[in-house]
Tab-separated table of C-alpha atoms and ligand atoms in Angstrom:
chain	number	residue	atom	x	y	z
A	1	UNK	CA	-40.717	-48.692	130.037
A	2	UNK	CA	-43.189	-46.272	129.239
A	3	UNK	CA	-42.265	-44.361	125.805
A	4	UNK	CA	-42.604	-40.188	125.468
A	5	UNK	CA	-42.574	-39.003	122.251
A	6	UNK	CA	-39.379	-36.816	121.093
A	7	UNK	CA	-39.705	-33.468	120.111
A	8	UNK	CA	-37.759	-33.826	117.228
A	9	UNK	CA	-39.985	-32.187	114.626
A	10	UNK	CA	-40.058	-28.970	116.661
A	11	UNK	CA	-37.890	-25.704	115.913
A	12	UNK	CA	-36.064	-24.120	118.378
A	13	UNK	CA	-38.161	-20.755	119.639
A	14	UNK	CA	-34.941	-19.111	120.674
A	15	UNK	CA	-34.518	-16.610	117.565
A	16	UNK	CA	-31.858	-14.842	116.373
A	17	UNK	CA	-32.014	-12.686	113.482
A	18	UNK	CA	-30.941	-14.311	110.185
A	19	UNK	CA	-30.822	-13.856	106.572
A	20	UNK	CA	-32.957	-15.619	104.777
A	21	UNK	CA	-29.713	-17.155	103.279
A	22	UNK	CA	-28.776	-18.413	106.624
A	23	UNK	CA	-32.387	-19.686	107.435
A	24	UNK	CA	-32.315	-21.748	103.875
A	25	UNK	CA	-29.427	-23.115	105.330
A	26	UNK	CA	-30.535	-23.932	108.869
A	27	UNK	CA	-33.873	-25.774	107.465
A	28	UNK	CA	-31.864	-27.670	105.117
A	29	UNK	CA	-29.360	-29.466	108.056
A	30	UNK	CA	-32.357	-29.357	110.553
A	31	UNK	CA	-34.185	-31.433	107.692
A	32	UNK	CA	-31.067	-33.619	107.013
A	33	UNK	CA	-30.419	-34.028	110.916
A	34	UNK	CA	-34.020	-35.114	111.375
A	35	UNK	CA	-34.729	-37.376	108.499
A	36	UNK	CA	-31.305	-39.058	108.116
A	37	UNK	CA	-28.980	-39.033	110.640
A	38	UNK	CA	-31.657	-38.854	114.250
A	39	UNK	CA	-33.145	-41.827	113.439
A	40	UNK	CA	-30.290	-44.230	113.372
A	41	UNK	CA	-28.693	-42.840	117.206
A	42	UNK	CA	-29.464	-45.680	118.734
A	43	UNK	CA	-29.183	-48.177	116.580
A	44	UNK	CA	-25.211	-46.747	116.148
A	45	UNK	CA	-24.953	-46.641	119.856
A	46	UNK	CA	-25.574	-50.646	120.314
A	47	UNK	CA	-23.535	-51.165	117.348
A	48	UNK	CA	-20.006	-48.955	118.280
A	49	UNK	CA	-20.920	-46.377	116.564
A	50	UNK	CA	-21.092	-47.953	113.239
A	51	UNK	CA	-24.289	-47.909	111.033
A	52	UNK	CA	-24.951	-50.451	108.034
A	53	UNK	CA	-22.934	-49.578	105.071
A	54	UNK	CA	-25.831	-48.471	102.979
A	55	UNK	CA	-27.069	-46.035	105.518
A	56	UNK	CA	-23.367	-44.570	106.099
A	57	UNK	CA	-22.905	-44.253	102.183
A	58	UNK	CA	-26.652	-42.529	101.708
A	59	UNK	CA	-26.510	-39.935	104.544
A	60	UNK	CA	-22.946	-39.119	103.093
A	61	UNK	CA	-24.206	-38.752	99.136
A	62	UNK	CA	-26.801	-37.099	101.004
A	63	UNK	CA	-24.750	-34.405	102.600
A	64	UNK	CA	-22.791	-33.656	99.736
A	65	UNK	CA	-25.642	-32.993	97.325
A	66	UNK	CA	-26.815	-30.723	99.836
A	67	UNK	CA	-23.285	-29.205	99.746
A	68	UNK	CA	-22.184	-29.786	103.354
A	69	UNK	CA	-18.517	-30.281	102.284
A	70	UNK	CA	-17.901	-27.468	100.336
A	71	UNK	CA	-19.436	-24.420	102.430
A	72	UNK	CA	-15.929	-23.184	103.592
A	73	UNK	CA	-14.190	-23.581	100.061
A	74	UNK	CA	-13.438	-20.634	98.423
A	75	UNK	CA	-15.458	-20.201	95.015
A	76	UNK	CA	-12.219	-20.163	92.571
A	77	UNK	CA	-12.113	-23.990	93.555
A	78	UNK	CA	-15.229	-24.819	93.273
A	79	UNK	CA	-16.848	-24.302	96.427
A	80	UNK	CA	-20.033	-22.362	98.509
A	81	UNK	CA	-17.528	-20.275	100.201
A	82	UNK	CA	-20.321	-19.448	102.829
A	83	UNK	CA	-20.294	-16.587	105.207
A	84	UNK	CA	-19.358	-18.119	108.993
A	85	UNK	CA	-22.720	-17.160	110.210
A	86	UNK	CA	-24.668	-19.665	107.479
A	87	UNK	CA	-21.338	-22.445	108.647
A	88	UNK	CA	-22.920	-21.671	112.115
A	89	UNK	CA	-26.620	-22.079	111.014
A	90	UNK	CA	-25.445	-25.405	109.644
A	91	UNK	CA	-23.462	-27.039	112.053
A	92	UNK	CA	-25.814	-25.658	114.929
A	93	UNK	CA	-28.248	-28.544	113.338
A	94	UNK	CA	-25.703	-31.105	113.147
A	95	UNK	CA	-24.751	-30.758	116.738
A	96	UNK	CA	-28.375	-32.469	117.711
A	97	UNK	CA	-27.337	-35.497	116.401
A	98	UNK	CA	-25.240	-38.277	118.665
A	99	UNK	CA	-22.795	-40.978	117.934
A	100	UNK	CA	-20.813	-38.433	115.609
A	101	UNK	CA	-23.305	-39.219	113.027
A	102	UNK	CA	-22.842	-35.522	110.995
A	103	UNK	CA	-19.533	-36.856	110.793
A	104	UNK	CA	-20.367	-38.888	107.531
A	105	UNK	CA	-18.934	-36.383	105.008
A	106	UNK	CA	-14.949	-34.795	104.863
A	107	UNK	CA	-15.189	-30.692	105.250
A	108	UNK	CA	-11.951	-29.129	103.451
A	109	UNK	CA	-11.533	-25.467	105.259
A	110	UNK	CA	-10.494	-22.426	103.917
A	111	UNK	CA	-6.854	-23.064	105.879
A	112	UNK	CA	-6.202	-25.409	103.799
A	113	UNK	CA	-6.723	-23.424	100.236
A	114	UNK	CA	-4.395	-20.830	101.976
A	115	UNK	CA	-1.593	-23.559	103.026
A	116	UNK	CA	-1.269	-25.492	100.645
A	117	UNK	CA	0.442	-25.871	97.245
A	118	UNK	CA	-1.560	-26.459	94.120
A	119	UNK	CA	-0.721	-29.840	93.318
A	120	UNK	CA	-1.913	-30.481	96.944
A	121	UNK	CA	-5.237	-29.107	96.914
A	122	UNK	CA	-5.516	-31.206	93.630
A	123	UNK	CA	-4.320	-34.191	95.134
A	124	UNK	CA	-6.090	-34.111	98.979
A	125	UNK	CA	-8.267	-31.261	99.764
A	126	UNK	CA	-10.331	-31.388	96.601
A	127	UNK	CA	-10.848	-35.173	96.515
A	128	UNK	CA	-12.374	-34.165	100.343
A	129	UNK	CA	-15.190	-31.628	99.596
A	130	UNK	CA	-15.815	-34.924	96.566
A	131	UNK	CA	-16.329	-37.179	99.432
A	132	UNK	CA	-13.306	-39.709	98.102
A	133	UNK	CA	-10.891	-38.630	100.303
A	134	UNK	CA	-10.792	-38.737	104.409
A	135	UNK	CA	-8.308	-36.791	106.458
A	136	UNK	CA	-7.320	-37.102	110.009
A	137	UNK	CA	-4.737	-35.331	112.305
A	138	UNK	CA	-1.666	-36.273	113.884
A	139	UNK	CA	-0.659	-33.749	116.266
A	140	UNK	CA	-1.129	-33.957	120.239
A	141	UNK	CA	1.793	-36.124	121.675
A	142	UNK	CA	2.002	-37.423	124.965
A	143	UNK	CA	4.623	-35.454	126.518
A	144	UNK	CA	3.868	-32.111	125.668
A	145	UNK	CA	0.001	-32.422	125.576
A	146	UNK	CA	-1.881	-28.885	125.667
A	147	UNK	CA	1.782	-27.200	124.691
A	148	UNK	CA	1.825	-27.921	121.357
A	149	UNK	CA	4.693	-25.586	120.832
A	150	UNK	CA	6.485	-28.085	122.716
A	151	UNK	CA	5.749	-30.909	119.710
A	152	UNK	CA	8.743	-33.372	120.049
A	153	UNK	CA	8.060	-35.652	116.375
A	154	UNK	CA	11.020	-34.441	113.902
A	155	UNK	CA	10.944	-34.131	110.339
A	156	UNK	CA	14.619	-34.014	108.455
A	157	UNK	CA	15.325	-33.355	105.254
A	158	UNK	CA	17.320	-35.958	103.460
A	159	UNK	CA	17.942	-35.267	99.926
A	160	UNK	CA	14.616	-34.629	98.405
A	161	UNK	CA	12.744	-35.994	101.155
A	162	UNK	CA	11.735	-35.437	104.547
A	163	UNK	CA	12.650	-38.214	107.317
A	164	UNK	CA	9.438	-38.184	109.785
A	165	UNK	CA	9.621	-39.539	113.108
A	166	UNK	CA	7.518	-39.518	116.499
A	167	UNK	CA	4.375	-40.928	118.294
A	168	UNK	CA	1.572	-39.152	117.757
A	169	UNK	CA	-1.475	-39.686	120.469
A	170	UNK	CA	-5.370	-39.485	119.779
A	171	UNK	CA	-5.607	-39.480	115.957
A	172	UNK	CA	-9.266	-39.150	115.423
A	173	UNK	CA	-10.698	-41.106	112.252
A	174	UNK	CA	-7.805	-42.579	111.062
A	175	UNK	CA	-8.953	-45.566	111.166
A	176	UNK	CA	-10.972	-44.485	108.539
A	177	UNK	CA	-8.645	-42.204	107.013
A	178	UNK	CA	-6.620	-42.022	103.669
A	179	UNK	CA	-3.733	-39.329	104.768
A	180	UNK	CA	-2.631	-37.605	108.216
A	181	UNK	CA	-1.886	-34.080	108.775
A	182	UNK	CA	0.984	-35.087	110.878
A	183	UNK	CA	2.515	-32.209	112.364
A	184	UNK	CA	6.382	-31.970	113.254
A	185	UNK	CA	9.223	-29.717	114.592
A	186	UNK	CA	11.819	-28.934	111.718
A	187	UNK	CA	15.534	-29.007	113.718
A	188	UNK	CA	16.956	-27.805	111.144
A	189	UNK	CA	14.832	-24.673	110.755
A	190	UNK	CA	13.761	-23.974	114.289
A	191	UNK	CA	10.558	-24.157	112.870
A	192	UNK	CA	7.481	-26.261	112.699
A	193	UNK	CA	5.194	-27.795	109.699
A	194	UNK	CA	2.494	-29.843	108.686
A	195	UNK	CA	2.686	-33.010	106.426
A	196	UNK	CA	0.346	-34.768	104.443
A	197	UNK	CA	1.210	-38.285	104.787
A	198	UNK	CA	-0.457	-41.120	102.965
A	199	UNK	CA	-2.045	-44.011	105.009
A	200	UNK	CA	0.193	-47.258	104.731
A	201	UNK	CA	3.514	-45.451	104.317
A	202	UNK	CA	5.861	-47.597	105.314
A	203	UNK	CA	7.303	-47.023	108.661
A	204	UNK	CA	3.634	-45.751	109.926
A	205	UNK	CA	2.379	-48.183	112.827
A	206	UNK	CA	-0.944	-48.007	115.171
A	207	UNK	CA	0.162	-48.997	118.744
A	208	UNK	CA	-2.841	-48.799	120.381
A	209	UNK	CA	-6.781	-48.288	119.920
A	210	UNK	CA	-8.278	-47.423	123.494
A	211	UNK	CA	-12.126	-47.406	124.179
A	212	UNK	CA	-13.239	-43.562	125.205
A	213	UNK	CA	-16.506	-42.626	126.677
A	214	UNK	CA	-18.574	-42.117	123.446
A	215	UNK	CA	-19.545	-44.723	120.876
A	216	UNK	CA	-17.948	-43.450	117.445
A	217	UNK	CA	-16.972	-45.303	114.629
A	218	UNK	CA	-14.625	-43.022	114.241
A	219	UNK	CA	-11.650	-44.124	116.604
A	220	UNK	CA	-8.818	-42.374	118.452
A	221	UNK	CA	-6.393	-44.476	117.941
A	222	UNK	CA	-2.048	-43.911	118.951
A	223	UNK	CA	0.302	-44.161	116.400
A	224	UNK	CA	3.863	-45.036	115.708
A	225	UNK	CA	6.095	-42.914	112.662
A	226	UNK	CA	9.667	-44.652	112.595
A	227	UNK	CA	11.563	-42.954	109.523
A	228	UNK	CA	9.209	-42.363	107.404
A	229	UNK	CA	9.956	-40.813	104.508
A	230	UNK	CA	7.919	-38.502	102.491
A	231	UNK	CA	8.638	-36.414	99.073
A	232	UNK	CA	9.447	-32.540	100.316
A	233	UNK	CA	5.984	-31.755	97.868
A	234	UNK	CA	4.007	-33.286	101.186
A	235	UNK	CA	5.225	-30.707	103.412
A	236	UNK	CA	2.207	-27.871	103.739
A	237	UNK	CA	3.268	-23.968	103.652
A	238	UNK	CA	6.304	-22.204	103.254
A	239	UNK	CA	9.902	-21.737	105.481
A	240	UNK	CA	9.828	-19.538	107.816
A	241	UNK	CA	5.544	-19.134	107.886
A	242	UNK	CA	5.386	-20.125	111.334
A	243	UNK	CA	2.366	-21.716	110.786
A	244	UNK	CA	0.332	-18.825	110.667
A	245	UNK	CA	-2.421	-20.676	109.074
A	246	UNK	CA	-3.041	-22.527	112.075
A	247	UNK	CA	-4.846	-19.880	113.834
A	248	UNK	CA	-7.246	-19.641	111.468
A	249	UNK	CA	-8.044	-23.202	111.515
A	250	UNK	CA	-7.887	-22.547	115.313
A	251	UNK	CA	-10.516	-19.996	115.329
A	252	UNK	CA	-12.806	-22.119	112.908
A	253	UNK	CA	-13.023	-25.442	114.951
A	254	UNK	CA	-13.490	-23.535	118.094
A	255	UNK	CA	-16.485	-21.312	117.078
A	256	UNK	CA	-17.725	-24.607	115.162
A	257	UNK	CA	-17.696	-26.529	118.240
A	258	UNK	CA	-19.739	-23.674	119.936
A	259	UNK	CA	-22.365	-24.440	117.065
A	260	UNK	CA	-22.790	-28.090	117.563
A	261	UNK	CA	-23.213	-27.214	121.540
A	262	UNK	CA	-25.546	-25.180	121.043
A	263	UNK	CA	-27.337	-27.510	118.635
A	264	UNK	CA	-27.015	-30.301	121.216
A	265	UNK	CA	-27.972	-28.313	124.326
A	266	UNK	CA	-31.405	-27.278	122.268
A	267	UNK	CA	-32.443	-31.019	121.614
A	268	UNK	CA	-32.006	-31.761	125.261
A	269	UNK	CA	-33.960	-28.698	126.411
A	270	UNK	CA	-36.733	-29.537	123.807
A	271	UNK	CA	-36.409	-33.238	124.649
A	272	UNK	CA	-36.589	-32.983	128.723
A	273	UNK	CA	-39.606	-30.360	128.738
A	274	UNK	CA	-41.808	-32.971	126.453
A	275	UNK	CA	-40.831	-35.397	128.968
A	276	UNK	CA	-41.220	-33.576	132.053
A	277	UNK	CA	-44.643	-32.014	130.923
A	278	UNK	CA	-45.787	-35.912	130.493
A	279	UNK	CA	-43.878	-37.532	132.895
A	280	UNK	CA	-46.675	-37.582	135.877
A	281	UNK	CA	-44.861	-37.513	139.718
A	282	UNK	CA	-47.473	-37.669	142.482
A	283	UNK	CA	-50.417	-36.925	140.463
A	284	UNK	CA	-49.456	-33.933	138.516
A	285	UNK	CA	-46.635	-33.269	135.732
A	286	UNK	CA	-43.312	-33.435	136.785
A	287	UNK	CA	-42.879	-29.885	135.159
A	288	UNK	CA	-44.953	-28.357	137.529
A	289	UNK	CA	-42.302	-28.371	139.951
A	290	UNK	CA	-40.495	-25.747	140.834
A	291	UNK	CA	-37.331	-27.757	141.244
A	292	UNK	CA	-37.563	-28.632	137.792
A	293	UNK	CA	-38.795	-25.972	136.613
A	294	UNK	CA	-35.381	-24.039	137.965
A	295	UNK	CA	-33.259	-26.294	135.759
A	296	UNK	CA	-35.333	-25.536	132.650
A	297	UNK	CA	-35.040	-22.075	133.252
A	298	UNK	CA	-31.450	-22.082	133.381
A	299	UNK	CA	-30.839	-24.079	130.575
A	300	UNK	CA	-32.758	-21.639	128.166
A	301	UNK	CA	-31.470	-18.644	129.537
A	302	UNK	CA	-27.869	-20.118	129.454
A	303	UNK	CA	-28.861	-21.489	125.669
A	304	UNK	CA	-29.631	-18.167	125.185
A	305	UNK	CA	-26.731	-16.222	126.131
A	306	UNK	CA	-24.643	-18.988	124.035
A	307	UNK	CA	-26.684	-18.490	120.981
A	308	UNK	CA	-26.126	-15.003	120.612
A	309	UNK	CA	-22.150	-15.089	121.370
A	310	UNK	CA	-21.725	-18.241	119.017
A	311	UNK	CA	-24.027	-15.871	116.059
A	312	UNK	CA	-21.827	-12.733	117.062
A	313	UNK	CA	-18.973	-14.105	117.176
A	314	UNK	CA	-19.618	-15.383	113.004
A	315	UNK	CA	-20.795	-12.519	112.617
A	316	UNK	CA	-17.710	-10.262	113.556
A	317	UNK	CA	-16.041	-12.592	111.415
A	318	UNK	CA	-17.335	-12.083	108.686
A	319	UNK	CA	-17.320	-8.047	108.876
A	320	UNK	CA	-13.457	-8.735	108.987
A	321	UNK	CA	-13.449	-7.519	112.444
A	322	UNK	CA	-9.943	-7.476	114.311
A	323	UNK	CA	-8.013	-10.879	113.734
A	324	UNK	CA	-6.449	-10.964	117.497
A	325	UNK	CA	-10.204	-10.399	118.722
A	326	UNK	CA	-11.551	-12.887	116.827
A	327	UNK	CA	-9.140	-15.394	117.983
A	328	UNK	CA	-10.258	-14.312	121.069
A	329	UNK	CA	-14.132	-14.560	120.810
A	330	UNK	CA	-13.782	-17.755	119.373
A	331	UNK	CA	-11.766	-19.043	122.268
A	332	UNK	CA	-14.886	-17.406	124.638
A	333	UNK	CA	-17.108	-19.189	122.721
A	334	UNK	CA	-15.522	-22.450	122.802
A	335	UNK	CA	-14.804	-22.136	126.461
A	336	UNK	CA	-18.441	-20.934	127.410
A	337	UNK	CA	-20.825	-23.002	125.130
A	338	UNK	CA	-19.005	-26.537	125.753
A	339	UNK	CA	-19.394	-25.991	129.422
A	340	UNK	CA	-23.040	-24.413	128.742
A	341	UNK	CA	-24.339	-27.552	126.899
A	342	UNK	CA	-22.150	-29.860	129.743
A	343	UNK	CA	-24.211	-28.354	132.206
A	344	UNK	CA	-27.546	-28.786	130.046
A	345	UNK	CA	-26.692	-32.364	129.943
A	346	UNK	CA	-26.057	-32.845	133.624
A	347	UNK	CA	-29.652	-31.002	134.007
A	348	UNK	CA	-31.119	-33.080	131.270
A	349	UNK	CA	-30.411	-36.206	132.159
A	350	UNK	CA	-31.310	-35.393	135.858
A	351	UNK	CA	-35.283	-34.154	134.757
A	352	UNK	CA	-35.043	-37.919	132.787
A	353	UNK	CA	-34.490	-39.812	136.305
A	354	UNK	CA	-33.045	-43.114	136.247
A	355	UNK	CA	-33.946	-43.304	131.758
A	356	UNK	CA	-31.700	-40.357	131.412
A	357	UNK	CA	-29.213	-43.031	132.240
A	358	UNK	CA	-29.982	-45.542	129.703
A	359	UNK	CA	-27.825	-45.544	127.243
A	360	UNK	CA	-30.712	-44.895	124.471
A	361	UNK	CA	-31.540	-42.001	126.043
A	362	UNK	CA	-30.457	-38.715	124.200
A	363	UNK	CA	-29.435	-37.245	127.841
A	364	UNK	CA	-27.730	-40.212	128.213
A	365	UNK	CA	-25.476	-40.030	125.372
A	366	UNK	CA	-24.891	-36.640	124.723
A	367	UNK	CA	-24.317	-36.033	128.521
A	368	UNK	CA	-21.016	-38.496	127.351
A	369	UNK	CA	-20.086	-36.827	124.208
A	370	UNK	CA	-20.099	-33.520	125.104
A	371	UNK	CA	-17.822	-34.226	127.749
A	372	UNK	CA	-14.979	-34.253	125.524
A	373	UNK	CA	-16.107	-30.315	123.480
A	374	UNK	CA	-13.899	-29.103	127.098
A	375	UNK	CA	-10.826	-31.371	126.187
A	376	UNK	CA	-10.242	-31.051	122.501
A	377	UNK	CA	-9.238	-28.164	120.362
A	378	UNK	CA	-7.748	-26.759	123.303
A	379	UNK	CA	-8.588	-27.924	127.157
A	380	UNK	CA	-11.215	-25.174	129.135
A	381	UNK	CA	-8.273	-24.274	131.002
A	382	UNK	CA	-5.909	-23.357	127.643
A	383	UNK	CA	-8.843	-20.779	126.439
A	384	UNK	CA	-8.908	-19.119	129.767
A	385	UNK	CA	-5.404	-18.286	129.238
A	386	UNK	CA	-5.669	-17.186	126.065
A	387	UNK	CA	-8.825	-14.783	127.371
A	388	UNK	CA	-6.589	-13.839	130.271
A	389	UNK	CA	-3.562	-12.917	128.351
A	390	UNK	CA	-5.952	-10.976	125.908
A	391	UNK	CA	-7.654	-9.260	128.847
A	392	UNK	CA	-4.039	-8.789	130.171
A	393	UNK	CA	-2.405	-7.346	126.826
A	394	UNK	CA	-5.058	-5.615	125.086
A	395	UNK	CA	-8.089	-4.905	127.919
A	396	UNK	CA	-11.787	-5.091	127.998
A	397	UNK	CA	-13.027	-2.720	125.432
A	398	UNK	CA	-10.414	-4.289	122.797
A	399	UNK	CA	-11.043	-8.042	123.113
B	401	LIG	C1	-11.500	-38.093	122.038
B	401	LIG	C2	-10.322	-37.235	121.696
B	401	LIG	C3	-10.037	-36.982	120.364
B	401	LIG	C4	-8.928	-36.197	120.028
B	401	LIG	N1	-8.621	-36.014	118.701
B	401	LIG	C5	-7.436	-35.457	118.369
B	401	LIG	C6	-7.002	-35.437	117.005
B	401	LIG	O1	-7.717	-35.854	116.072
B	401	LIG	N2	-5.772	-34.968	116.712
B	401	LIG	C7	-4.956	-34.478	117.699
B	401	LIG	O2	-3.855	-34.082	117.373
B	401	LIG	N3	-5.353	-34.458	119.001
B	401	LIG	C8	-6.561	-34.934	119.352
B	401	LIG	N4	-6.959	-34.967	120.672
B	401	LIG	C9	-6.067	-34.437	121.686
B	401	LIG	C10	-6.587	-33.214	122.407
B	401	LIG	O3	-6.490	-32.082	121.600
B	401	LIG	C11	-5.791	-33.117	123.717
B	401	LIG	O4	-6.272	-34.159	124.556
B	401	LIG	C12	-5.907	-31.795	124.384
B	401	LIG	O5	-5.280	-30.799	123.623
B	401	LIG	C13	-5.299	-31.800	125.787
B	401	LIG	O6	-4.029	-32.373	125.818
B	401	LIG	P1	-3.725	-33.550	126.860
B	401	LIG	O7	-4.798	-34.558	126.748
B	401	LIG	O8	-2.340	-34.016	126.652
B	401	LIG	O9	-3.867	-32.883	128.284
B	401	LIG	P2	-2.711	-32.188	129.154
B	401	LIG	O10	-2.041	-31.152	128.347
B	401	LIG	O11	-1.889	-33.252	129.781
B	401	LIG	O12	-3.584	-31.466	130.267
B	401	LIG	C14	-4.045	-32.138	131.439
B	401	LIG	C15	-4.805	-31.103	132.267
B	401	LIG	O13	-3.927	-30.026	132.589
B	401	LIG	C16	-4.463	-28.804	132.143
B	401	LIG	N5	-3.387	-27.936	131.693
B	401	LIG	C17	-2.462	-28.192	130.744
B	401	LIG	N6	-1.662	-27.132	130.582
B	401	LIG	C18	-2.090	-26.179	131.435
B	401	LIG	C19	-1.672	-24.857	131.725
B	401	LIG	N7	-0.645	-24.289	131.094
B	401	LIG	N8	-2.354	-24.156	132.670
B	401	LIG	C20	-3.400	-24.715	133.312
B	401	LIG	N9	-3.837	-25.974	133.073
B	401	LIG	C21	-3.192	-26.695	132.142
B	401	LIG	C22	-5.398	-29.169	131.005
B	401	LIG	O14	-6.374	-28.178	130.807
B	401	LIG	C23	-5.985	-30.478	131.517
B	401	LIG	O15	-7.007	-30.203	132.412
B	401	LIG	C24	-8.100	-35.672	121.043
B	401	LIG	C25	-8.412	-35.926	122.383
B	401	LIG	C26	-9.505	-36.693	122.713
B	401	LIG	C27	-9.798	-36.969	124.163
């Protein structure tokens, strides 16, 4: 097979105007995204997803010298406490990378400062932005899916202690995890509530590990809790909160994931022009037809569009604009930019022929893993409703 060289050392011409904080920011993760984590893709796609232990360990010191786990910790704890827009800038980078490479480092979020107890931020969330502690969450069940107000796991109290039980579905990391957010209806309260469970309680069982579409070594696995019992210290927020933190968290992943697809849809634009301007089809360069051409065209323009909600979105943010607009944004964003860089992959991967369908092609595997930016944090179809019950409740000119 004929080889076309990448564009990887390219910057994306789309601009948007940036501090020079935020552009500090973006060179430093386009630079780590580059030199550390692009080169090892396909090597971690033969291999599930896993990379020799000397690599993994190195890109993670890596990232947290650079300070890639503390940019949403506030500064009384030790942290960058970054604006969302120079977040964005960041994980806009990381999102060119496949196999859930960027992955390599823990990234404590503000939430969590705001939820938690003292002794817990010492204990969990602080030993995370130190890279010597891993979480992963235990929340989506089988029965109620997408309606997580319709949770079914229990937690009782029993003396001093909580009783936890319930199967939890889709657990992402924990197989290489040290504690769950596992998140359970109170009975007793009418209420709900997080826990921070250590791995290896006892009573805590993995039932099953299926294969998914991507190749992470991160793993999705289903798990088991049957009674068990955790110190009342290990539930997170108050009585009566409601949870209110999780919005927040909410709003964070969602706009987050809008980053990384906008990070992966500019790779594959770069990546299918340099191949489509060499790529020679009946004596001239493939992108010299118009058929072609069209996709192109729509993928920057759509790249475009996503790039300057994703920025505008941080950037309301961070002016303190309106919370129940935010939430909203963020749920446009998610919505639009996942199924913006879905349809850059289809495109992609089409310009590439039959090697956009080899599995070390970028088209190839991103056209995969993007797949699942619709599903998680909320299906396509959940952040239309939230949209449409905004649109419904509040109308245009307040969303
Ligand atoms: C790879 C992967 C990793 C994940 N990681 C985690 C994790 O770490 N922790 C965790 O807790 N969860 C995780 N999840 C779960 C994820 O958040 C859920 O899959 C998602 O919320 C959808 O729930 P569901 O799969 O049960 O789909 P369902 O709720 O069964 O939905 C099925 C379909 O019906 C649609 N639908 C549902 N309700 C409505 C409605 N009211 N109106 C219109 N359409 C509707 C959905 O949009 C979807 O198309 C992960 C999932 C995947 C695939």
């Amino acid at each position: 097979m004929p080889s076309f060289p990448t564009t990887t050392q390219k910057r994306a011409k789309l601009k948007i105007e940036l501090s020079n904080s935020a552009l500090e920011w973006q060179a430093q993760a386009r630079e780590y995204a580059d030199e550390y984590l692009q080169p090892h893709e396909v090597e971690a796609e033969l291999n599930g997803g896993v990379l020799p232990t000397e690599v993994s360990a190195r890109n993670k010191k890596r990232a947290i010298e650079l300070g890639f786990s503390a940019i949403d910790v506030p500064k009384a704890y030790g942290g960058l406490e970054l604006p969302l827009v120079e977040q964005v800038a960041i994980w806009e980078q990381l999102g060119r990378v496949t196999n859930a490479l960027s992955w390599c480092f823990s990234e404590p979020q503000k939430w969590m400062f705001e939820a938690c107890s003292d002794a817990q931020i010492d204990q969990y969330i602080l030993p995370m932005m130190r890279g010597k502690l891993k979480d992963c969450y235990a929340i989506t069940e089988s029965g109620p899916g997408s309606d997580v107000a319709g949770i079914e796991a229990t937690a009782v109290k029993s003396g001093d202690d909580y009783i936890l039980n319930g199967e939890k579905w889709y657990v992402t990391s924990a197989n290489l995890a040290d504690f769950f957010w596992f998140q359970a209806r109170l009975p007793d309260e009418d209420d709900d509530a997080l826990f921070l469970v250590d791995q290896g309680t006892p009573g805590i069982e993995m039932t099953a590990n299926p294969l998914f579409s991507h190749t992470y070594a991160a793993h999705h696995p289903t798990y088991d809790f049957v009674n068990v019992s955790v110190p009342a210290s290990k539930r997170v927020g108050q009585s009566g909160d409601n949870m209110a933190y999780t919005r927040s968290w909410f709003r964070h992943e969602r706009l987050m994931i809008g980053a990384r697809s906008c990070g992966a849809a500019a790779r594959l634009i770069e990546e299918a022009t340099t191949f489509a301007q060499q790529r020679i089809v009946a004596g001239e360069p493939l992108s010299e037809k118009q058929a072609i051409q069209f996709m192109l065209a729509d993928c920057a323009t759509e790249l475009w569009a996503a790039r300057l909600m994703t920025y505008e979105a941080a950037t309301a943010d961070d002016r303190g604009d309106d919370l129940k607009a935010l939430h909203n944004r963020c749920s446009m964003v998610k919505l639009f930019v996942s199924e913006m860089a879905n349809r850059v992959a289809d495109r992609a991967l089409q310009i590439f022929g039959g090697r956009g369908y080899m599995r070390e092609n970028v088209a190839e595997r991103f056209f995969r893993e993007l797949r699942v930016d619709r599903i998680w944090e909320g299906t396509s179809e959940i952040q239309r409703l939230i949209i449409a019950r905004n649109l419904l409740k509040r109308g245009l000119d307040d969303m």
